[in-house]
N, CA, C and O atoms as a GROMACS GRO file, in nm:
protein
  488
    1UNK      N    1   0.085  -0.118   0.000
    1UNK     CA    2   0.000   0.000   0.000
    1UNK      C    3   0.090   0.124   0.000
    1UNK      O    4   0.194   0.134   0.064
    2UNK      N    5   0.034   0.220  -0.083
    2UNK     CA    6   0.125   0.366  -0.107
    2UNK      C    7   0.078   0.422   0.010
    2UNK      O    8  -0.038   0.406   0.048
    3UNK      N    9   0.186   0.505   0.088
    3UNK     CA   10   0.155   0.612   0.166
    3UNK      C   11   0.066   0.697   0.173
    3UNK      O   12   0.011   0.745   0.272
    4UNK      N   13   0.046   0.725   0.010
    4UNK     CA   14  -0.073   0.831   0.003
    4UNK      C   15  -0.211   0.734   0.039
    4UNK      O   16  -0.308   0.790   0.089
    5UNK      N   17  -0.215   0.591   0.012
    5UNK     CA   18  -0.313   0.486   0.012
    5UNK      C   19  -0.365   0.532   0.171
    5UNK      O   20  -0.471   0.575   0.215
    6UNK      N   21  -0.231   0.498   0.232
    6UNK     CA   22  -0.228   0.484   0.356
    6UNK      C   23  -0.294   0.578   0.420
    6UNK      O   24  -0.402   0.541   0.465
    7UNK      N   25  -0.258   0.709   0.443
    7UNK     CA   26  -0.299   0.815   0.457
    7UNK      C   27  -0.437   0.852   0.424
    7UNK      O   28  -0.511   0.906   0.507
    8UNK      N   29  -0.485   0.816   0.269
    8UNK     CA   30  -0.584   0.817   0.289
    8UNK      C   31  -0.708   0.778   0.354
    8UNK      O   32  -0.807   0.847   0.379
    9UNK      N   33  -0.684   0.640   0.377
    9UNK     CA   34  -0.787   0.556   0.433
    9UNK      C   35  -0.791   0.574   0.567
    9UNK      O   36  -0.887   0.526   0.629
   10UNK      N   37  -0.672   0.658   0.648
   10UNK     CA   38  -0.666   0.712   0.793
   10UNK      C   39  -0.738   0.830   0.806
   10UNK      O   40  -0.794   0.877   0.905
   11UNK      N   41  -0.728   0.880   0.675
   11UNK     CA   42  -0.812   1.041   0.680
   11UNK      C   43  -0.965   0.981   0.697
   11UNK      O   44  -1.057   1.050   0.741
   12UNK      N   45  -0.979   0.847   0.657
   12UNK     CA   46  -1.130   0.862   0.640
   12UNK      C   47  -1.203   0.764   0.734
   12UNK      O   48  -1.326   0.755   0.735
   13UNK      N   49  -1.083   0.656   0.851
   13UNK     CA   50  -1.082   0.599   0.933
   13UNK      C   51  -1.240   0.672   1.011
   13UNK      O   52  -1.352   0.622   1.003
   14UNK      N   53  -1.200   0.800   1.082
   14UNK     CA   54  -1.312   0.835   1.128
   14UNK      C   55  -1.441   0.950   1.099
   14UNK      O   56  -1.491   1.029   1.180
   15UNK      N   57  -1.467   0.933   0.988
   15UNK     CA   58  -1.599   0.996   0.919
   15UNK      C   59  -1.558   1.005   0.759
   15UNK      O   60  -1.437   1.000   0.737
   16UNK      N   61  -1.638   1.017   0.655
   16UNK     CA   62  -1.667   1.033   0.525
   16UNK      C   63  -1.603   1.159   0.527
   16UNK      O   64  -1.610   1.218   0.635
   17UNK      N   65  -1.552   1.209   0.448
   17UNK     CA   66  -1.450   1.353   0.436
   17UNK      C   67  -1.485   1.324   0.266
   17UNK      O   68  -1.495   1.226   0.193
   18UNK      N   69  -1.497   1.502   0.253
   18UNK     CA   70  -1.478   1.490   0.074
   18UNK      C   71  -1.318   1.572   0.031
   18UNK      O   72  -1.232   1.628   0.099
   19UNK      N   73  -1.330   1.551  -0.086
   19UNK     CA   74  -1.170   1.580  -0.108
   19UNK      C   75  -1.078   1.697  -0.096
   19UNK      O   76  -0.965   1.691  -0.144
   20UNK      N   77  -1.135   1.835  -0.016
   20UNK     CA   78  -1.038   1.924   0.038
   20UNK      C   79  -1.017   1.871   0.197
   20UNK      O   80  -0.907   1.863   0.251
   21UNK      N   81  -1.128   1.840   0.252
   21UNK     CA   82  -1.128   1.773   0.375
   21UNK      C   83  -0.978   1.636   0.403
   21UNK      O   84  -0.880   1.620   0.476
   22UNK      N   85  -1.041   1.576   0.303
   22UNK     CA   86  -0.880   1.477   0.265
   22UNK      C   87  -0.769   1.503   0.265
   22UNK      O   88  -0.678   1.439   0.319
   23UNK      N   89  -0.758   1.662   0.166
   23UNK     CA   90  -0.615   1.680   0.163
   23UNK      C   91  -0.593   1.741   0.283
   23UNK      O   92  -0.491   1.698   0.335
   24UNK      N   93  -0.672   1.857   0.370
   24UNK     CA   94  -0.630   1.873   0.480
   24UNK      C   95  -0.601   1.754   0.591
   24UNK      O   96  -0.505   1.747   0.668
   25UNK      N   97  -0.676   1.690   0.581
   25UNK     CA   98  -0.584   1.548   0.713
   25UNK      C   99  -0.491   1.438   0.675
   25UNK      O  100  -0.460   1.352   0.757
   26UNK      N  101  -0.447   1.439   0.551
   26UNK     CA  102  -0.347   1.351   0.513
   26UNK      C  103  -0.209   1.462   0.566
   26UNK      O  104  -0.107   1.422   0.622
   27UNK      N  105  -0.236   1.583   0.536
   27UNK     CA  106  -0.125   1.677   0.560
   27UNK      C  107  -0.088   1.729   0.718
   27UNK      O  108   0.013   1.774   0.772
   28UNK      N  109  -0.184   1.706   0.747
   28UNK     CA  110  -0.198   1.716   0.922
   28UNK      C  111  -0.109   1.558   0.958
   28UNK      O  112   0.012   1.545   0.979
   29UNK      N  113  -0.201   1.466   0.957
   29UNK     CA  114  -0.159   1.315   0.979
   29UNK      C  115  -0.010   1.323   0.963
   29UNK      O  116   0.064   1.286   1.054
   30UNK      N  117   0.044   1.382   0.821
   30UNK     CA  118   0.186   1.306   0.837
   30UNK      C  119   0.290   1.472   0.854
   30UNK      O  120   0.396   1.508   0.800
   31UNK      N  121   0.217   1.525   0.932
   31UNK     CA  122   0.287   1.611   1.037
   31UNK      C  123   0.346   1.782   0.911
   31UNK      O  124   0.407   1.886   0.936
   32UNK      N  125   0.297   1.735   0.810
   32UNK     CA  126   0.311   1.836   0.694
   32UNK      C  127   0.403   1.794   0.585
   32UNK      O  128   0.432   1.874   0.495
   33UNK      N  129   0.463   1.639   0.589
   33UNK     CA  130   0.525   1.620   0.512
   33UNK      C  131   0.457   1.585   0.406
   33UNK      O  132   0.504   1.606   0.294
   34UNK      N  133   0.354   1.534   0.421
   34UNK     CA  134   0.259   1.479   0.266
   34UNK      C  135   0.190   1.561   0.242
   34UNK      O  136   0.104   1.582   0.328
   35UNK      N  137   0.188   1.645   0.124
   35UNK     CA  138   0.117   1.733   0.061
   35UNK      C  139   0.102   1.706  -0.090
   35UNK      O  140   0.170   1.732  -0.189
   36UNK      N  141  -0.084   1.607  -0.050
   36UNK     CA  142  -0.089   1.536  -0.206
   36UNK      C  143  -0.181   1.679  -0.282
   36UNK      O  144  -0.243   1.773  -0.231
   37UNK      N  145  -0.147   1.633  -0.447
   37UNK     CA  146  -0.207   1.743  -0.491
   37UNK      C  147  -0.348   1.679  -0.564
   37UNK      O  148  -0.356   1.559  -0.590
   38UNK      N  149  -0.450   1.772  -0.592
   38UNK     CA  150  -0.568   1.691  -0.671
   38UNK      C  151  -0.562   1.565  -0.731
   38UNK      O  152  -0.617   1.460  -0.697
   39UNK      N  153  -0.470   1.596  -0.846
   39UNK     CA  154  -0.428   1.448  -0.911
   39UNK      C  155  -0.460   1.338  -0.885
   39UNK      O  156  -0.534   1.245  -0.918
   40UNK      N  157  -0.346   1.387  -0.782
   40UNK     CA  158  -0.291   1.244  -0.710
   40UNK      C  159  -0.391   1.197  -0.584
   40UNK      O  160  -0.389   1.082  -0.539
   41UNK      N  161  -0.484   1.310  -0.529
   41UNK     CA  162  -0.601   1.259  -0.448
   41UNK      C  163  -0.656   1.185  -0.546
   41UNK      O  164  -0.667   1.065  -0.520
   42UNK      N  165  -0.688   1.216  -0.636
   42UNK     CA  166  -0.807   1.172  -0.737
   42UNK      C  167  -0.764   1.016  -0.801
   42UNK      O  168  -0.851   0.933  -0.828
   43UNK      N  169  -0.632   0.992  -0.820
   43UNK     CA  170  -0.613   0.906  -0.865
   43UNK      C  171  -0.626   0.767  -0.758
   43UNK      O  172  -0.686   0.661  -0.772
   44UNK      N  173  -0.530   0.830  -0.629
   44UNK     CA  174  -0.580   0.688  -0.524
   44UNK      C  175  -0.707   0.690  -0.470
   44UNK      O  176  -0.726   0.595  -0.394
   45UNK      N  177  -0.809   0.774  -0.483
   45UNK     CA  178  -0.973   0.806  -0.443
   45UNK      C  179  -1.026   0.655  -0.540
   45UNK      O  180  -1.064   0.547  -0.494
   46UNK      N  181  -1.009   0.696  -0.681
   46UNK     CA  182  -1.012   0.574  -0.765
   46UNK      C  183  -0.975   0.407  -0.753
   46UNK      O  184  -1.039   0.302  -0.762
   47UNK      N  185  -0.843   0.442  -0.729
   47UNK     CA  186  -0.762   0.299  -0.666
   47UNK      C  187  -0.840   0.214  -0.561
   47UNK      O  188  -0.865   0.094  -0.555
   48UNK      N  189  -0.881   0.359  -0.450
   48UNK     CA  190  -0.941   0.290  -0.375
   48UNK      C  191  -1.060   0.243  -0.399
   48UNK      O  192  -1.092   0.137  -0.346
   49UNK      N  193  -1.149   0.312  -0.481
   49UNK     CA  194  -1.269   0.256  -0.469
   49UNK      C  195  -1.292   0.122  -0.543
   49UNK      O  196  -1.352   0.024  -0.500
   50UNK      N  197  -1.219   0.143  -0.689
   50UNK     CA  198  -1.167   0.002  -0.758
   50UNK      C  199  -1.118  -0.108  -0.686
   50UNK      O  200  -1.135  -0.222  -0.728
   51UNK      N  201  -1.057  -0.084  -0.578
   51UNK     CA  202  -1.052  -0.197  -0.512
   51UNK      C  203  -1.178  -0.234  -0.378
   51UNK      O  204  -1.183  -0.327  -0.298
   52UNK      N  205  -1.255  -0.135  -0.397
   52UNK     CA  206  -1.323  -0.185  -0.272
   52UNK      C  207  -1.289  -0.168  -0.114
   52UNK      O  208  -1.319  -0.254  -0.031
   53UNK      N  209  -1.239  -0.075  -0.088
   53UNK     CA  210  -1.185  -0.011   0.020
   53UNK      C  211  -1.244   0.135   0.079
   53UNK      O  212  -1.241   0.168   0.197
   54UNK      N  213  -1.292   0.205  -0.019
   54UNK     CA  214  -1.364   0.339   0.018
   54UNK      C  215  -1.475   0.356  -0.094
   54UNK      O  216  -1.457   0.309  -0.206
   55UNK      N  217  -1.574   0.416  -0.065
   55UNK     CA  218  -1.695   0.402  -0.104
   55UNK      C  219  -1.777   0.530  -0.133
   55UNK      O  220  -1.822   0.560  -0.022
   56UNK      N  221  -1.829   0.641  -0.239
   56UNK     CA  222  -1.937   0.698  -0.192
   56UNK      C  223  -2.049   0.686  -0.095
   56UNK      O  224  -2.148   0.614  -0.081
   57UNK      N  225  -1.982   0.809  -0.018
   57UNK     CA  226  -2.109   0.813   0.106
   57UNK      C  227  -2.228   0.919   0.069
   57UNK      O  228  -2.341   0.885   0.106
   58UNK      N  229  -2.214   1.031   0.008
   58UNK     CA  230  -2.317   1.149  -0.033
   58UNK      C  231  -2.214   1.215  -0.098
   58UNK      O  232  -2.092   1.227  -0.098
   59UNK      N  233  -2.333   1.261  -0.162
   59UNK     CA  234  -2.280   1.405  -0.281
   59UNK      C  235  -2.385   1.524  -0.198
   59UNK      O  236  -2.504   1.501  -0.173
   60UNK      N  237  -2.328   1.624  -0.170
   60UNK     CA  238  -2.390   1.768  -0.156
   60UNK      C  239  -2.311   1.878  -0.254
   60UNK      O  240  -2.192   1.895  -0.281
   61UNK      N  241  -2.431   1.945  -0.294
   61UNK     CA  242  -2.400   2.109  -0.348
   61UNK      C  243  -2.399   2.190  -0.247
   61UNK      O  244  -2.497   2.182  -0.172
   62UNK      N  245  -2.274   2.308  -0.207
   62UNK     CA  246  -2.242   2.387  -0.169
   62UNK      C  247  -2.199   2.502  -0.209
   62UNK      O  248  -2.077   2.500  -0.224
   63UNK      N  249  -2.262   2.632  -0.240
   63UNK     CA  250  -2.255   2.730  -0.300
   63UNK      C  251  -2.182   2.718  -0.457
   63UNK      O  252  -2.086   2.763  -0.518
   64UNK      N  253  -2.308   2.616  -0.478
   64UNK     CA  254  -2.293   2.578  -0.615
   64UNK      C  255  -2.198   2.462  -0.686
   64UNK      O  256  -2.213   2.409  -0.796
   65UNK      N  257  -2.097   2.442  -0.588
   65UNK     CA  258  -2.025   2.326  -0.617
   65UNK      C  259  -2.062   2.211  -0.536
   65UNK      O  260  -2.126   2.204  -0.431
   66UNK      N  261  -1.974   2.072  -0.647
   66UNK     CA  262  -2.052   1.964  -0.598
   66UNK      C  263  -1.940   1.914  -0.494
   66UNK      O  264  -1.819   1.920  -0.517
   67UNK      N  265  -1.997   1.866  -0.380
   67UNK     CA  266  -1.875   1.786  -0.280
   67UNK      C  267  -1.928   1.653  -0.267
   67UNK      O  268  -2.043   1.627  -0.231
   68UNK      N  269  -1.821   1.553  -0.303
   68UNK     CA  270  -1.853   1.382  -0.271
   68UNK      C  271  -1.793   1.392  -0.163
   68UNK      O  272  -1.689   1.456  -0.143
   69UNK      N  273  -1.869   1.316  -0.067
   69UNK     CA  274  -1.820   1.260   0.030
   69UNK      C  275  -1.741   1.087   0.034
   69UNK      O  276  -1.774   0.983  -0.022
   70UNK      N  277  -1.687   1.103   0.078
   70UNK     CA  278  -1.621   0.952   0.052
   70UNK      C  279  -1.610   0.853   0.205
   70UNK      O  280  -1.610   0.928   0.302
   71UNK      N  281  -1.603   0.752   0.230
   71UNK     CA  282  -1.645   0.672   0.324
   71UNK      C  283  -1.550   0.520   0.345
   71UNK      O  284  -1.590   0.422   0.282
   72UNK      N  285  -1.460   0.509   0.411
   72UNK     CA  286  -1.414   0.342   0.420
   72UNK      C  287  -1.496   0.242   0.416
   72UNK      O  288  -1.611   0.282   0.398
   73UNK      N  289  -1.491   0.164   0.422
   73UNK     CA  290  -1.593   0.031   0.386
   73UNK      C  291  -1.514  -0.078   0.515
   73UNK      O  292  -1.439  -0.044   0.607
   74UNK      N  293  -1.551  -0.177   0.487
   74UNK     CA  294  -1.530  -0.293   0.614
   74UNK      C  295  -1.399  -0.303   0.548
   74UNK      O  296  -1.296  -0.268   0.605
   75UNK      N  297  -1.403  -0.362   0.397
   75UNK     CA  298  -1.267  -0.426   0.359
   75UNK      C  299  -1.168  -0.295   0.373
   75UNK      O  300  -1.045  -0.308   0.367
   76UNK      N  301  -1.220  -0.195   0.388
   76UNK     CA  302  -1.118  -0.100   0.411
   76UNK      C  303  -1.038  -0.056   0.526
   76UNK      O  304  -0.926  -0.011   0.545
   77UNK      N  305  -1.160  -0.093   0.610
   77UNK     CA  306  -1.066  -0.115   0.771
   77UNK      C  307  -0.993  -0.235   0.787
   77UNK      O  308  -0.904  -0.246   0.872
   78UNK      N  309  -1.028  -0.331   0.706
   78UNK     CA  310  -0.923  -0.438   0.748
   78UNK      C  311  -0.796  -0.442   0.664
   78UNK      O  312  -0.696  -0.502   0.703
   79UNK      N  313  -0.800  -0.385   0.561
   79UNK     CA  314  -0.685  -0.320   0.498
   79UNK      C  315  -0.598  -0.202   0.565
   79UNK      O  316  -0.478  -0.184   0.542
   80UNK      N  317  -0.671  -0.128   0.644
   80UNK     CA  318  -0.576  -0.005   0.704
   80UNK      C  319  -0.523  -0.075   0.809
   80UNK      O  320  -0.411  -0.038   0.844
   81UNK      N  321  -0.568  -0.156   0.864
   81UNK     CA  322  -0.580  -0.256   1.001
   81UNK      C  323  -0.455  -0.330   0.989
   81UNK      O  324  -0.367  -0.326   1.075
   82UNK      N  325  -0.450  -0.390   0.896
   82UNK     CA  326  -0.328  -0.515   0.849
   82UNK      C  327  -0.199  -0.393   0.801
   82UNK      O  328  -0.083  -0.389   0.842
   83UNK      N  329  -0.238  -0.340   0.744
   83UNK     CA  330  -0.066  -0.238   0.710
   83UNK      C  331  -0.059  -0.119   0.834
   83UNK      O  332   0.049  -0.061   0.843
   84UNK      N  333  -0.122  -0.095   0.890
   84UNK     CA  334  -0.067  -0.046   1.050
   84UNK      C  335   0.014  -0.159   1.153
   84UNK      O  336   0.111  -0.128   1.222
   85UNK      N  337  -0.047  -0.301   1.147
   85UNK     CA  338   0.052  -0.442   1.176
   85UNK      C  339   0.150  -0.432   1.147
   85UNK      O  340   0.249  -0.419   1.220
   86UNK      N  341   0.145  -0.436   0.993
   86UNK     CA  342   0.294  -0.400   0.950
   86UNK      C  343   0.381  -0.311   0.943
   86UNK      O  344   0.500  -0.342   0.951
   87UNK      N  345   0.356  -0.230   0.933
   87UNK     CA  346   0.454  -0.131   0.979
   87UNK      C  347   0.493  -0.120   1.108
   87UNK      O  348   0.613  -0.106   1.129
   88UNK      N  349   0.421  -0.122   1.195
   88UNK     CA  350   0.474  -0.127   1.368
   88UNK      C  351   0.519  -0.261   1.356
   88UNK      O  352   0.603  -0.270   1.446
   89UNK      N  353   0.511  -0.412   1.275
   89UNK     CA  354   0.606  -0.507   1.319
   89UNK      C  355   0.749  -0.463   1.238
   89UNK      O  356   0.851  -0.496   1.298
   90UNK      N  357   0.771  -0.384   1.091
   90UNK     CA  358   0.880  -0.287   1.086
   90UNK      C  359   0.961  -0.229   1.169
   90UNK      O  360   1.082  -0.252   1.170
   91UNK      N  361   0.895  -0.138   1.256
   91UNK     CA  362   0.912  -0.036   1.307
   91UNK      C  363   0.988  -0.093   1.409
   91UNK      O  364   1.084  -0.035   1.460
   92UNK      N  365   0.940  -0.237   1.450
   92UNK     CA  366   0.985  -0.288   1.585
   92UNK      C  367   1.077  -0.377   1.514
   92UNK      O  368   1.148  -0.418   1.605
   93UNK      N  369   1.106  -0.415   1.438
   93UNK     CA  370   1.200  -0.504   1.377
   93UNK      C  371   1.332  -0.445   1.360
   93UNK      O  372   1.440  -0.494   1.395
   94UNK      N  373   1.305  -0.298   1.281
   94UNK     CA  374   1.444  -0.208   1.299
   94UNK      C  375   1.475  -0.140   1.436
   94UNK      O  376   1.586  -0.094   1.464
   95UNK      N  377   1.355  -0.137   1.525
   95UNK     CA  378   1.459  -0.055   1.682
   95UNK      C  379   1.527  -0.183   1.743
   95UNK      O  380   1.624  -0.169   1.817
   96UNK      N  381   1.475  -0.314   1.711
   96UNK     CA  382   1.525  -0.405   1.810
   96UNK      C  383   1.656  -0.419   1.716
   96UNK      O  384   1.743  -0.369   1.787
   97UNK      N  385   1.722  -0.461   1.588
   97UNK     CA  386   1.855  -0.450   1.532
   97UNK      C  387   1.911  -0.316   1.551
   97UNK      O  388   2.034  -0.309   1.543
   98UNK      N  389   1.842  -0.201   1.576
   98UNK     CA  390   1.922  -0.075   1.653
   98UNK      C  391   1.994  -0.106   1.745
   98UNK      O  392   2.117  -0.092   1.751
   99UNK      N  393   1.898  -0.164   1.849
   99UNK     CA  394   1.957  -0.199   2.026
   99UNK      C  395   2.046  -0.279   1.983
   99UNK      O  396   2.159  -0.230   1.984
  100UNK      N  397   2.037  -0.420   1.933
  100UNK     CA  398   2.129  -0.536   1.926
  100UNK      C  399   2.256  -0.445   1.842
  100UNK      O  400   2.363  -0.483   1.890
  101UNK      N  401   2.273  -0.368   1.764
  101UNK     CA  402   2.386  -0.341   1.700
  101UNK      C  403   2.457  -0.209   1.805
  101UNK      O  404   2.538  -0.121   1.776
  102UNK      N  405   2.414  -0.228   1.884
  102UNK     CA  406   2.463  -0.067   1.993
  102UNK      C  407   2.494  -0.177   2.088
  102UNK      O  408   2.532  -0.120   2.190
  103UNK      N  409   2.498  -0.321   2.108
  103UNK     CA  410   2.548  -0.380   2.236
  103UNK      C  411   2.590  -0.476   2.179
  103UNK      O  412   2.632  -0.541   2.275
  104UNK      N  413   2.616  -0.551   2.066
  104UNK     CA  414   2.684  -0.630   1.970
  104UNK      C  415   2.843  -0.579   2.052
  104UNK      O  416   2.885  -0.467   2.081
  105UNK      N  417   2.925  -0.768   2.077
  105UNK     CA  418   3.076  -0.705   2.129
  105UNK      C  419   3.160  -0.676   1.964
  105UNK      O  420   3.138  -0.721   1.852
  106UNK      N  421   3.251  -0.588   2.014
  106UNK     CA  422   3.327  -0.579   1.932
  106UNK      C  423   3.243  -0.471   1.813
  106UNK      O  424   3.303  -0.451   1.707
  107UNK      N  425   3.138  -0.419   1.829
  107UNK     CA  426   3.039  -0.315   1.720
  107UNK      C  427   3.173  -0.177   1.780
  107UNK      O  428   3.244  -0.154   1.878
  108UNK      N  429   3.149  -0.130   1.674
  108UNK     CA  430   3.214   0.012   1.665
  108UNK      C  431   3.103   0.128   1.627
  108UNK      O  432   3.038   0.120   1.523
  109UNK      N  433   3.083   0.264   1.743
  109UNK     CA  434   3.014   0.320   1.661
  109UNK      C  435   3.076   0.401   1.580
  109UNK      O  436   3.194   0.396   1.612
  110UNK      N  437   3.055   0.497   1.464
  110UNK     CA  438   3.122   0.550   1.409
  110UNK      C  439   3.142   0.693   1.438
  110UNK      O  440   3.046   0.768   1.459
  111UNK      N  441   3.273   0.733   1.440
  111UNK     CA  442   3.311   0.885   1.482
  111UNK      C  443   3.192   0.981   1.409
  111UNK      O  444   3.150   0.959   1.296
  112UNK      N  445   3.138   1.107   1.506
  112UNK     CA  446   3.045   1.171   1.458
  112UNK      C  447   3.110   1.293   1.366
  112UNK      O  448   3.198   1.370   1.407
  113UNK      N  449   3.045   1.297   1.222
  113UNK     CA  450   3.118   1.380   1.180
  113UNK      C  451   2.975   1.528   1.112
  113UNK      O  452   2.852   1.521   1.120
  114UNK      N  453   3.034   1.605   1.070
  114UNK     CA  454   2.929   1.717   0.995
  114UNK      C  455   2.981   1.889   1.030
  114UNK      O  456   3.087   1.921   1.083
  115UNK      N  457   2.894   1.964   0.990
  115UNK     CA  458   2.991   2.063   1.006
  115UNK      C  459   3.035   2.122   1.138
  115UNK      O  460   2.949   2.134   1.226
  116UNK      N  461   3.168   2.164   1.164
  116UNK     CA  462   3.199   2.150   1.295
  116UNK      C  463   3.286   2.040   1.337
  116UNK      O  464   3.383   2.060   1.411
  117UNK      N  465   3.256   1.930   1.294
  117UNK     CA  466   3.327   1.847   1.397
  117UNK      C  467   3.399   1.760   1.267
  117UNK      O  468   3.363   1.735   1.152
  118UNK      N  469   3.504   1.732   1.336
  118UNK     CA  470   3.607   1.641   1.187
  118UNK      C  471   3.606   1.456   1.265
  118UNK      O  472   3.583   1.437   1.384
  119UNK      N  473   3.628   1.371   1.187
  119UNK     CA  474   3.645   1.247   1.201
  119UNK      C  475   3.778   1.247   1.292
  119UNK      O  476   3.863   1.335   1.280
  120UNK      N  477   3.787   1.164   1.363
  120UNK     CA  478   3.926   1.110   1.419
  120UNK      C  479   3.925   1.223   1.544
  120UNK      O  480   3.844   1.307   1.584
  121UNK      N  481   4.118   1.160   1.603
  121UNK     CA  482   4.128   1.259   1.731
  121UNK      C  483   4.148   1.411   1.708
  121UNK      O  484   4.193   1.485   1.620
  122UNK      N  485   4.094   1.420   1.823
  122UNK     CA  486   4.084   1.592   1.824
  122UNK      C  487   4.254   1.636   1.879
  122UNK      O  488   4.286   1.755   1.891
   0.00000   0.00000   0.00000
């Protein structure tokens, strides 16, 4: 599942949101780093519904324009459900080879370098 997948189906985890609503909580959610543009809402809006994961919930007109509302479905929570698993069994897979490689005998960490500070002895 794409991030933007991901994201989306979290934006819509708790209520039907139509698609400015979307882009505002995918961009919130991932702290301001994901900033999808129409397109690309529009294209995984599709994905998703083609697969059966998010659903028209209502269409309203609002000062003349039309807003779909859009809606997760069951198979869609068990899809957001199973790749939140995975990623936290990720997530926990790389801190635990963090720890083990920080107490591994004989591990070296490596001299900190960047601007300011040079490799080797001072």
């Amino acid at each position: 599942m794409t991030r933007a997948a991901f994201l989306v189906l979290t934006a819509l985890a708790d209520q039907p949101r139509h698609g400015y609503g979307i882009l505002h909580e995918t961009e919130e959610l991932s702290d301001g780093e994901v900033r999808l543009g129409v397109g690309t809402l529009y294209g995984v809006l599709d994905r998703l519904t083609a697969d059966g994961l998010i659903a028209l919930d209502r269409e309203e007109v609002l000062q003349g324009r039309l807003r779909r509302y859009h809606r997760i479905t069951d198979e869609g929570v068990d899809a957001l459900v199973a790749e939140a698993d995975r990623m936290a069994a990720g997530a926990g897979a790389a801190r635990r080879r963090l720890a083990e490689g920080r107490r591994a005998p004989g591990s070296v960490t490596p001299p900190a370098t960047g601007p300011g500070l040079a490799a080797g002895p001072a």
